[in-house]
Coordinates of C-alpha atoms and ligand atoms in Angstrom, one line a residue:
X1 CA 2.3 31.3 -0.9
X2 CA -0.9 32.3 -0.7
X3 CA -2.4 33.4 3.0
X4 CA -4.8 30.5 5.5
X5 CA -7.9 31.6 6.5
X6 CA -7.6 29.3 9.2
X7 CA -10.9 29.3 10.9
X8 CA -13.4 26.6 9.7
X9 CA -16.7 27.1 9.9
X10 CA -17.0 31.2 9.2
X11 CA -19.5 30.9 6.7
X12 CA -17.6 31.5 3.8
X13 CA -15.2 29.9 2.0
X14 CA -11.6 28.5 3.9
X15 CA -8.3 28.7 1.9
X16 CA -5.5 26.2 2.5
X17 CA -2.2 25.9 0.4
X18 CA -3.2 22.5 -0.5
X19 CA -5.9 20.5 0.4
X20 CA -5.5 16.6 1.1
X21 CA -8.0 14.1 -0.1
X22 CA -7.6 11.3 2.0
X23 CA -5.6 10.0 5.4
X24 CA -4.1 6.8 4.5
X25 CA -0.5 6.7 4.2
X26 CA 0.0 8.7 1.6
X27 CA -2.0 11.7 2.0
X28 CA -0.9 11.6 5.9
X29 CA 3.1 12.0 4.8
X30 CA 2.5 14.4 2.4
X31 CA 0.7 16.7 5.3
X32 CA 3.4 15.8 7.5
X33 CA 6.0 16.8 5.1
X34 CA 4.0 20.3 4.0
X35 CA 3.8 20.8 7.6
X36 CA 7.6 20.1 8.6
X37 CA 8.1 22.9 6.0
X38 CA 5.4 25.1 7.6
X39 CA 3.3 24.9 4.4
X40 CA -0.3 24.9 5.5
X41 CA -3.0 22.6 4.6
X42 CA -6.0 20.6 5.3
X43 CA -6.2 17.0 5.2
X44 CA -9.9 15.7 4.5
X45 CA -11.0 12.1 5.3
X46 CA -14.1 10.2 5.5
X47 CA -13.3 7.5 8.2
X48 CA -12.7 8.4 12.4
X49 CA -9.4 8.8 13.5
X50 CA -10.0 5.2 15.3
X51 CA -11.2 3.6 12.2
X52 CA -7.5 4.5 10.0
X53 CA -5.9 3.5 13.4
X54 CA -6.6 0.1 13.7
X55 CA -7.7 -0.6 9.7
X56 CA -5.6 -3.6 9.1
X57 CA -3.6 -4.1 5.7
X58 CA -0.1 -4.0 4.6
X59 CA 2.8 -4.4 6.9
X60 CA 6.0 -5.0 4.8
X61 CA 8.4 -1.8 4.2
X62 CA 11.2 -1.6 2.2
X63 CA 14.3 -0.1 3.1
X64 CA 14.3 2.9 1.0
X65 CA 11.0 3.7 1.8
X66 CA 12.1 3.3 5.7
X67 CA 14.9 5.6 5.1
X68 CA 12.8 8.3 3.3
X69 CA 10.6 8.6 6.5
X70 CA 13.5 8.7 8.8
X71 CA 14.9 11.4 6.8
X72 CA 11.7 13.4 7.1
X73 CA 11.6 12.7 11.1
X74 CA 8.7 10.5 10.6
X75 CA 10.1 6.8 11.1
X76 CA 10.9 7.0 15.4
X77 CA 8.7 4.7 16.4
X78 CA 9.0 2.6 13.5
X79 CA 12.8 1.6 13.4
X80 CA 12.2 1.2 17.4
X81 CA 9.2 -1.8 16.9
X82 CA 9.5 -3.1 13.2
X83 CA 10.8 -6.6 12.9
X84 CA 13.7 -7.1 10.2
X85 CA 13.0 -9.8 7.8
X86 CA 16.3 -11.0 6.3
X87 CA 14.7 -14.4 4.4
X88 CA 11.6 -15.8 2.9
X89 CA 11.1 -19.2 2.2
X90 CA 9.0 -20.6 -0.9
X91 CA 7.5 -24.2 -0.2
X92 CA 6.9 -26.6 -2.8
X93 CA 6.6 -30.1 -4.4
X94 CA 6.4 -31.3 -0.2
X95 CA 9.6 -29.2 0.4
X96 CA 11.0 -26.3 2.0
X97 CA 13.3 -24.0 -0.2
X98 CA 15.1 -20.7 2.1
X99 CA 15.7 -17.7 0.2
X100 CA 18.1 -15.5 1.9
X101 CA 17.8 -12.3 0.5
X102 CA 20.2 -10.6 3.5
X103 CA 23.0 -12.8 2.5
X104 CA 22.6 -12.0 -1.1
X105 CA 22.4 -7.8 -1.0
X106 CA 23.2 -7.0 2.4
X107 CA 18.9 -5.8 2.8
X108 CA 16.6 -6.4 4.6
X109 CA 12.6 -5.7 4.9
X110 CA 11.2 -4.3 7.7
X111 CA 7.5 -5.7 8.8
X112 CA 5.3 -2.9 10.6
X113 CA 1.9 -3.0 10.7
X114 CA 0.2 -0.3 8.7
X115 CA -2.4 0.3 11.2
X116 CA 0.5 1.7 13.4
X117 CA 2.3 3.7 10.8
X118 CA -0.7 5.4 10.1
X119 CA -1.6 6.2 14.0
X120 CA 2.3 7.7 14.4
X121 CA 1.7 9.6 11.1
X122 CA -1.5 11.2 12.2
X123 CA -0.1 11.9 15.7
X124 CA 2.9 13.4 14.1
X125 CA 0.8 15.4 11.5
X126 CA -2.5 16.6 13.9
X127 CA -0.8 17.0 17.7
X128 CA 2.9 17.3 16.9
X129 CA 2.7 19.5 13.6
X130 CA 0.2 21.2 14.3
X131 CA -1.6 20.1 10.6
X132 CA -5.8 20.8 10.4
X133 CA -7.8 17.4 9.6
X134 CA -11.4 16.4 9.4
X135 CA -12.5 13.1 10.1
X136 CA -16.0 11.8 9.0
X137 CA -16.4 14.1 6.2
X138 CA -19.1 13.4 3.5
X139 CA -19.7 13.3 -0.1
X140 CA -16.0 15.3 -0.6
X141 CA -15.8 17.0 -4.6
X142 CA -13.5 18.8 -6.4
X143 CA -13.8 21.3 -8.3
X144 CA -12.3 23.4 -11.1
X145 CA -9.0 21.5 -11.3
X146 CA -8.5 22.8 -14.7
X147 CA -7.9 26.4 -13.2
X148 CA -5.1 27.7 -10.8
X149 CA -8.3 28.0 -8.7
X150 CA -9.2 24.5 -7.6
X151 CA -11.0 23.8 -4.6
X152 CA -12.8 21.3 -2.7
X153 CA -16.2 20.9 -0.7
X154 CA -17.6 18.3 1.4
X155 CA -20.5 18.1 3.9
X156 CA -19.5 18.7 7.3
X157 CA -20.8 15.7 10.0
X158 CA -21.8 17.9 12.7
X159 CA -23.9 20.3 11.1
X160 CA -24.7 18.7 7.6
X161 CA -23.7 21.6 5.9
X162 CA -21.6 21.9 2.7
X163 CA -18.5 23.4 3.3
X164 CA -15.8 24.7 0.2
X165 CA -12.0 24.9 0.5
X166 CA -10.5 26.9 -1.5
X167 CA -6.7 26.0 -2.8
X168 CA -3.6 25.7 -4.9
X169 CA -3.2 22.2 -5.0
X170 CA -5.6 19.1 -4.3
X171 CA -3.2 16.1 -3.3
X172 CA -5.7 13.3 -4.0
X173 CA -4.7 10.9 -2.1
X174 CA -8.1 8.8 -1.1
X175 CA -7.5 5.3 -2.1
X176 CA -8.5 2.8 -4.9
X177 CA -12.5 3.8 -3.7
X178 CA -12.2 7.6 -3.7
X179 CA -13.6 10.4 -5.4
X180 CA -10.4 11.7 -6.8
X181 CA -9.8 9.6 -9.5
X182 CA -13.1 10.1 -11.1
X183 CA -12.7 13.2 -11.3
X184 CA -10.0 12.9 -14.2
X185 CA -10.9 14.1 -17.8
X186 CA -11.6 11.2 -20.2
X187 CA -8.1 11.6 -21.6
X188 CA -6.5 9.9 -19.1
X189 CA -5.3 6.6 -19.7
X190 CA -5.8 4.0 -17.1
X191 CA -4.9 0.5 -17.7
X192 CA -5.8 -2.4 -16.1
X193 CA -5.0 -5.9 -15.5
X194 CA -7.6 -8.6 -13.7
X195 CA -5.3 -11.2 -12.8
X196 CA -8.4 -13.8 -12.9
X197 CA -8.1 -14.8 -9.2
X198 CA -8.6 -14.1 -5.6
X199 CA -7.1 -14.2 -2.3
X200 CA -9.2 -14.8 0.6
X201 CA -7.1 -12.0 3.0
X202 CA -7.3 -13.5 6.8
X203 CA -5.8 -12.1 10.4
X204 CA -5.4 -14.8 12.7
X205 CA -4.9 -14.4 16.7
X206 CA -2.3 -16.2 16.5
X207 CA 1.7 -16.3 16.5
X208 CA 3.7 -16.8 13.5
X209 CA 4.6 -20.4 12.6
X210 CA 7.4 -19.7 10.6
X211 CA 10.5 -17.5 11.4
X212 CA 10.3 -15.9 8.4
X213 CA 7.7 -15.3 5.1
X214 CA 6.3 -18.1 3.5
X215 CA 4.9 -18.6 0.1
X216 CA 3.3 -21.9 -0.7
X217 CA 2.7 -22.9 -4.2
X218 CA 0.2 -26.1 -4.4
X219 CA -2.0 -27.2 -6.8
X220 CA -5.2 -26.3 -4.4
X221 CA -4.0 -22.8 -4.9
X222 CA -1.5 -20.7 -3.7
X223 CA -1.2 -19.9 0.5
X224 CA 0.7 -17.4 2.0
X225 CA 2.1 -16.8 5.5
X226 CA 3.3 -13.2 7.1
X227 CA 4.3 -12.2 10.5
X228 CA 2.6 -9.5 11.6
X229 CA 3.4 -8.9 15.5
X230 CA 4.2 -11.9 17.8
X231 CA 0.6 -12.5 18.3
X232 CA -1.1 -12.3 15.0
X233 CA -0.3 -13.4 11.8
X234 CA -1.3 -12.5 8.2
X235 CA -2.5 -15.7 6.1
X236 CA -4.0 -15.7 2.1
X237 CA -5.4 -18.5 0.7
X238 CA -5.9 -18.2 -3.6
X239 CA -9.9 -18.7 -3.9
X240 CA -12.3 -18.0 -6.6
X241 CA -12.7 -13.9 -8.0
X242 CA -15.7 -13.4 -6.4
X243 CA -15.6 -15.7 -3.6
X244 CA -17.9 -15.1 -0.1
X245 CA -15.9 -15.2 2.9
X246 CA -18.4 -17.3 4.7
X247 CA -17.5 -20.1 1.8
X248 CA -14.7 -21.0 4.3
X249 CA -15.5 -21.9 7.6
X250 CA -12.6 -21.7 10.5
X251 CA -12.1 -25.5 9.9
X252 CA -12.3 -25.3 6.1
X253 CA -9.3 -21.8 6.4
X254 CA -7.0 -24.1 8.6
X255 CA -7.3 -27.1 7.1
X256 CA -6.4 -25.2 3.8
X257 CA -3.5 -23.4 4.8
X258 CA -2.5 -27.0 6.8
X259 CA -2.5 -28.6 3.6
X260 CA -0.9 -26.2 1.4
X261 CA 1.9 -25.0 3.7
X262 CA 3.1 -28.6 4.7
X263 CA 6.3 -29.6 3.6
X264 CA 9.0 -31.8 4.9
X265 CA 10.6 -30.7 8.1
X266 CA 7.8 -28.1 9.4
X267 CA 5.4 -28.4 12.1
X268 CA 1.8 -28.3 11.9
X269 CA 0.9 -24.1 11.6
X270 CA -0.5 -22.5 15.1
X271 CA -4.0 -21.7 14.7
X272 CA -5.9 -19.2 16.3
X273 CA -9.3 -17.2 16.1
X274 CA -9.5 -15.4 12.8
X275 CA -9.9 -11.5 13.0
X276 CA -10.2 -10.4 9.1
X277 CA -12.0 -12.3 6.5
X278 CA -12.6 -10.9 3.3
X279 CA -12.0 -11.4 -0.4
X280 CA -9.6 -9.4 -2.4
X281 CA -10.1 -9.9 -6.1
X282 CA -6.6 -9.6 -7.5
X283 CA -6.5 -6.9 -9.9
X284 CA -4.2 -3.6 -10.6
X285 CA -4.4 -0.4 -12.6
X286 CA -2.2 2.6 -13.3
X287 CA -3.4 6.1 -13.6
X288 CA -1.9 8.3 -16.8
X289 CA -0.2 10.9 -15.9
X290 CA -0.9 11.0 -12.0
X291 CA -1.9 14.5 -12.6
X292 CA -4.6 16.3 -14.2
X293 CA -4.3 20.0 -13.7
X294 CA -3.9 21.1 -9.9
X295 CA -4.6 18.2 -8.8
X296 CA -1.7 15.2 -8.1
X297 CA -2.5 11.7 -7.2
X298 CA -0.5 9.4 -4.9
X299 CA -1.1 6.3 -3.5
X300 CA -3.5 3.3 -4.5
X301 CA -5.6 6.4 -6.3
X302 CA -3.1 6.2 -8.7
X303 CA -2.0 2.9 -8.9
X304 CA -3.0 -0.3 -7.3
X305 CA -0.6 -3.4 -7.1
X306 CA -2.4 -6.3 -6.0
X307 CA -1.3 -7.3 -2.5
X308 CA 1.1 -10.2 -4.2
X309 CA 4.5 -8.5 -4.3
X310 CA 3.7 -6.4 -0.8
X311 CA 4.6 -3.4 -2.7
X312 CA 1.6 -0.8 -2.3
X313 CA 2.3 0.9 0.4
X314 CA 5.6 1.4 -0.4
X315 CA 4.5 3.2 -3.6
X316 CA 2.6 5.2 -1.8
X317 CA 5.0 6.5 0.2
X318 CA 7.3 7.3 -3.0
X319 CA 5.0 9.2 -4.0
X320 CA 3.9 11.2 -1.1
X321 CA 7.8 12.2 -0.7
X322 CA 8.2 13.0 -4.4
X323 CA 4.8 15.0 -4.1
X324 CA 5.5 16.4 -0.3
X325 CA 9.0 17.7 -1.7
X326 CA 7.8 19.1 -5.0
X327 CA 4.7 21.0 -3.7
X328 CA 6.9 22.6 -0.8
X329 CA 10.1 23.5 -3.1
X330 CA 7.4 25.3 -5.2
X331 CA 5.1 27.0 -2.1
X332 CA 8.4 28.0 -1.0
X333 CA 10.4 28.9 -3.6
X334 CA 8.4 29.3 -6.5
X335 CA 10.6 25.7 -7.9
X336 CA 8.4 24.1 -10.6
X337 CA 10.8 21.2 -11.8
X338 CA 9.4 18.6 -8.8
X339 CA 5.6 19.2 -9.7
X340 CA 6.6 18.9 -13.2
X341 CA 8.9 16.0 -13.0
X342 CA 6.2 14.3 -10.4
X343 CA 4.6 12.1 -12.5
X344 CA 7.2 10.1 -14.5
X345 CA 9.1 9.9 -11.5
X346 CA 6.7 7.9 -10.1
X347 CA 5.5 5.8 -12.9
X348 CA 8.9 4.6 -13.6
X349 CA 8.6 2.7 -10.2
X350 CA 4.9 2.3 -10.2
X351 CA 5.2 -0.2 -13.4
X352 CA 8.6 -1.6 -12.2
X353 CA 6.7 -2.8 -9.4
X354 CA 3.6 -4.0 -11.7
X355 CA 6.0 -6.0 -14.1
X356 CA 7.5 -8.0 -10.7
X357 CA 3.6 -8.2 -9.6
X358 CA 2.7 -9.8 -12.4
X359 CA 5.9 -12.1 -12.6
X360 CA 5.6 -13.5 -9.4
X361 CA 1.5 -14.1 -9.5
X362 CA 2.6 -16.4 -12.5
X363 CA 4.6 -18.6 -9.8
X364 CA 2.2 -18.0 -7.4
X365 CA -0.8 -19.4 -9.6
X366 CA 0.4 -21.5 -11.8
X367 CA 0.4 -24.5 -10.3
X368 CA -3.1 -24.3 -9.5
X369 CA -4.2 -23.0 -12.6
X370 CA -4.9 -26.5 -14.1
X371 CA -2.7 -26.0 -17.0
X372 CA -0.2 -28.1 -17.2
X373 CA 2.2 -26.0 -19.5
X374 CA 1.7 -22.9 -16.9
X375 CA 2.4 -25.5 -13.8
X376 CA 5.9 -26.4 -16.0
X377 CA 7.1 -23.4 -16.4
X378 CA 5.9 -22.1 -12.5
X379 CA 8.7 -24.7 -11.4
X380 CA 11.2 -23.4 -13.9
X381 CA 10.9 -20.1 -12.2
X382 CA 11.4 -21.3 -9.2
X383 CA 13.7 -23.9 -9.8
X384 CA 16.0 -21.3 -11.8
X385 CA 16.0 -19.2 -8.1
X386 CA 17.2 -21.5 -6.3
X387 CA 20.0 -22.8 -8.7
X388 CA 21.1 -19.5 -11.0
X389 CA 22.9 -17.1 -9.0
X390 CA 21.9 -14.2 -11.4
X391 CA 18.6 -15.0 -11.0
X392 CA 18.8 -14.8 -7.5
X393 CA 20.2 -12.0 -7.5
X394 CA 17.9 -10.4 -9.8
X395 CA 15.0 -11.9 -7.8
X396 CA 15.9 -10.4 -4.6
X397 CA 16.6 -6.8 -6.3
X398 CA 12.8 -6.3 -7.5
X399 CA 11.6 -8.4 -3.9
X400 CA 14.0 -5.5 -2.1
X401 CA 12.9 -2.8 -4.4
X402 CA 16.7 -2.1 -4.6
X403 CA 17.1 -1.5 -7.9
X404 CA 20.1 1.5 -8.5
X405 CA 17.6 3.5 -11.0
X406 CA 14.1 3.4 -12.0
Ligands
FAD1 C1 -4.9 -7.2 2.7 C2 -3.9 -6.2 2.1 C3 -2.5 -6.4 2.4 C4 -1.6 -5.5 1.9 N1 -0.2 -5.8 2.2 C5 0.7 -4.9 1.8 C6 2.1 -5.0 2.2 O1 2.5 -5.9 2.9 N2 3.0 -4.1 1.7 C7 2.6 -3.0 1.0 O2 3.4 -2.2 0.6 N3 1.2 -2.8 0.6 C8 0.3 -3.7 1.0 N4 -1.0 -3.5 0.7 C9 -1.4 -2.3 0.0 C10 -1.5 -1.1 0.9 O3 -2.3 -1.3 2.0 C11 -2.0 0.1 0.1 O4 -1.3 0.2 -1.0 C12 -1.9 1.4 0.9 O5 -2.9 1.5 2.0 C13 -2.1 2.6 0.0 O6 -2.1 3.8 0.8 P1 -2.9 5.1 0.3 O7 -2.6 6.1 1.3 O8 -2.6 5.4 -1.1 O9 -4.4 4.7 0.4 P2 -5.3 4.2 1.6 O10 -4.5 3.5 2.6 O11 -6.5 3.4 1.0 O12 -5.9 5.5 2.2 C14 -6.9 6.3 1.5 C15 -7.7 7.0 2.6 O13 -8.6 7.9 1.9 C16 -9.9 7.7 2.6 N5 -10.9 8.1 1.7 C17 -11.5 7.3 0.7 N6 -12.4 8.0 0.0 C18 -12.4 9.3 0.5 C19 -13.1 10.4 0.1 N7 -14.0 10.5 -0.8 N8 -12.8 11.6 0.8 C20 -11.8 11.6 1.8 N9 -11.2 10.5 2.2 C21 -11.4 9.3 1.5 C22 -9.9 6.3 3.1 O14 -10.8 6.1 4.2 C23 -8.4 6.1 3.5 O15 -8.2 6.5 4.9 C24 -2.0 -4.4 1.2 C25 -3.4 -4.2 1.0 C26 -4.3 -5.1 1.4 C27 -5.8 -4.8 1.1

């Protein structure tokens, strides 16, 4: 392994092992898991500590991806607070259909919000493990990637001087806005799918109305419901690509998700003062192969999976472990089969994961898509769920991620 120079700050050029771009959930496990192995490195983002702490986003894990935090001493706190969520229920036509996924597989999905996996992570990383990061960095680069030389400079905050990092490995790990990505040669193949639509993404004060998930496929559009703690609650509501959030006033967003979410037996939905408002256009791409050189992508800078299936963050989370493990066993021990294997191990879920995306934003969308043929065969889907054991079964496998080999 090659020697720290640990200082920052000396004038000349720091060296680190590997150098992380990025402090979301992936970058932050694979510094925790270099640092559990006593690998060095430096983890570089451009947000405060406070921002990544309280940024709100995903909040459903699945078990696997639980279990490979525990196993790396990184899941305490989680398995303590997270909820369990055994069912999810889809509401259509006026009526409520229950989808126990427990009773069908024996799993479960655990809700924690992201915004508190990411403050254990970086308390684990920075004041447990002793790991070196930089907030409020700017205008980060990479360099020489192609060589066994790479390295990576940004402007420091305080003193608006450009500071260079030398290292082994870049882990770029900085998101589906970072600077990683572009950075890959022409050659690499990214594909892409717009799936035509957006979701307006809200946060309401407000406790859940539902004991479990709820999808509700309408012809206004499709409306989601997701417990998030007992006092706040995720909601989406299918809008225009494009959309402004100030389109939909606080009587306009609850009289929406009223409407949509109504069906025969439930209760009007709690409302409460909304906290996030923004548009997500729903689109995905996959990066080809995840690594160019010295440096290896994780996380949404490889991949993104629109928010429909809940499965980015768990992605990103196989990959930092596939990534964390393969960069130690060859810092270590000079093992090259995990760096070389990285990629494909990871695509092989990433487009899993894409295909189920892409299946269920048909149910979800349909309906509303004014297309009567696509409306059709939306309630075939779901009316095959709830009536075909094997599809049921099949259904819950991708929802679960649970699938015996990818
Ligand atoms: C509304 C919403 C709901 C979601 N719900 C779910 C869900 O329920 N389940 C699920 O699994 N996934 C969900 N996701 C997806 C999930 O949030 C992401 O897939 C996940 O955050 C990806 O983690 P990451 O570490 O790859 O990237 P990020 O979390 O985006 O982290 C990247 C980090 O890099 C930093 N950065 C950016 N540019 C630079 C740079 N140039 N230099 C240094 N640092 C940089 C960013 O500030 C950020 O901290 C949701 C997403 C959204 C938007």
């Amino acid at each position: 392994m090659t020697p720290t120079t640990p200082h920052p700050n000396t004038g000349g050029p720091q060296r680190f092992p590997v150098v992380v771009v990025g402090a979301g959930p992936a970058g932050l496990a694979v510094g925790n898991i270099l640092r559990a192995a006593s690998v060095d490195c430096l983890v570089l983002e451009t947000e405060t500590r406070e921002f990544i702490e309280r940024r709100p986003r995903a909040g459903v894990l699945e078990e696997w991806a639980v279990r490979g935090l525990q196993q790396r001493g990184l899941a305490d706190n989680l398995v303590e607070r997270a909820q369990l969520h055994t069912e999810c229920e889809f509401r259509f036509a006026g009526e409520r259909f229950r989808f126990s996924y427990v009773e069908l597989t024996g799993h479960h999905h655990y809700v924690y919000p992201q915004p508190l996996l990411v403050t254990d992570l970086v308390r684990e990383y920075a004041d447990v493990r002793g790991g070196e990061i930089r907030f409020g960095v700017r205008d980060v680069r990479v360099h020489d990637l192609d060589t066994d030389r790479p390295s990576v400079s940004y402007v420091d905050p305080a003193t608006g001087r450009r500071e260079e990092v030398r290292c082994d490995f870049v882990a770029g790990c900085d998101g589906a806005r970072g600077v990683t990505r572009a950075a890959l040669p022409d050659t690499a193949r990214i594909s892409r799918h717009d799936y035509g639509t957006g979701w307006l993404a809200l946060l309401a004060e407000a406790p859940p109305s539902n004991d479990c998930v709820v999808f509700g496929i309408h012809p206004n559009g499709f409306a989601g419901h997701m417990a998030r703690s007992p006092e706040v609650t995720r909601y989406y509501l299918e809008c225009p690509p494009g959309d402004d959030p100030d389109n939909w006033s606080h009587e306009r967003v609850w009289s929406e998700l009223q409407e949509r979410l109504a069906a025969t037996g439930t209760g009007p939905l709690t409302e409460g003062r909304l906290i996030e408002k923004r548009v997500l256009d729903m689109h995905s791409y996959v990066v080809e192969p995840m690594v160019f050189g010295r440096l290896f992508l994780a996380g949404d800078a490889a991949h993104l999976t629109a928010p429909i299936a809940a499965k980015g963050m768990n992605l990103a989370l196989h990959d930092a472990f596939l990534l964390g493990d393969a960069l130690v066993a060859y810092l270590t021990k000079g093992e090259e089969t995990g760096l070389d294997g990285y990629s494909e191990g990871c695509l092989r879920r990433v487009w899993d994961y894409q295909e189920f995306s892409q299946w269920l934003s048909e149910v979800y969308h349909g309906t509303s898509s004014g297309d009567a043929y696509r409306a059709g065969t939306t309630f075939a889907r779901l009316r095959r769920l709830f009536t075909s054991p094997a599809a049921a079964a099949a259904f819950a496998e991708q929802y679960l991620g649970t699938a015996p080999a990818y």
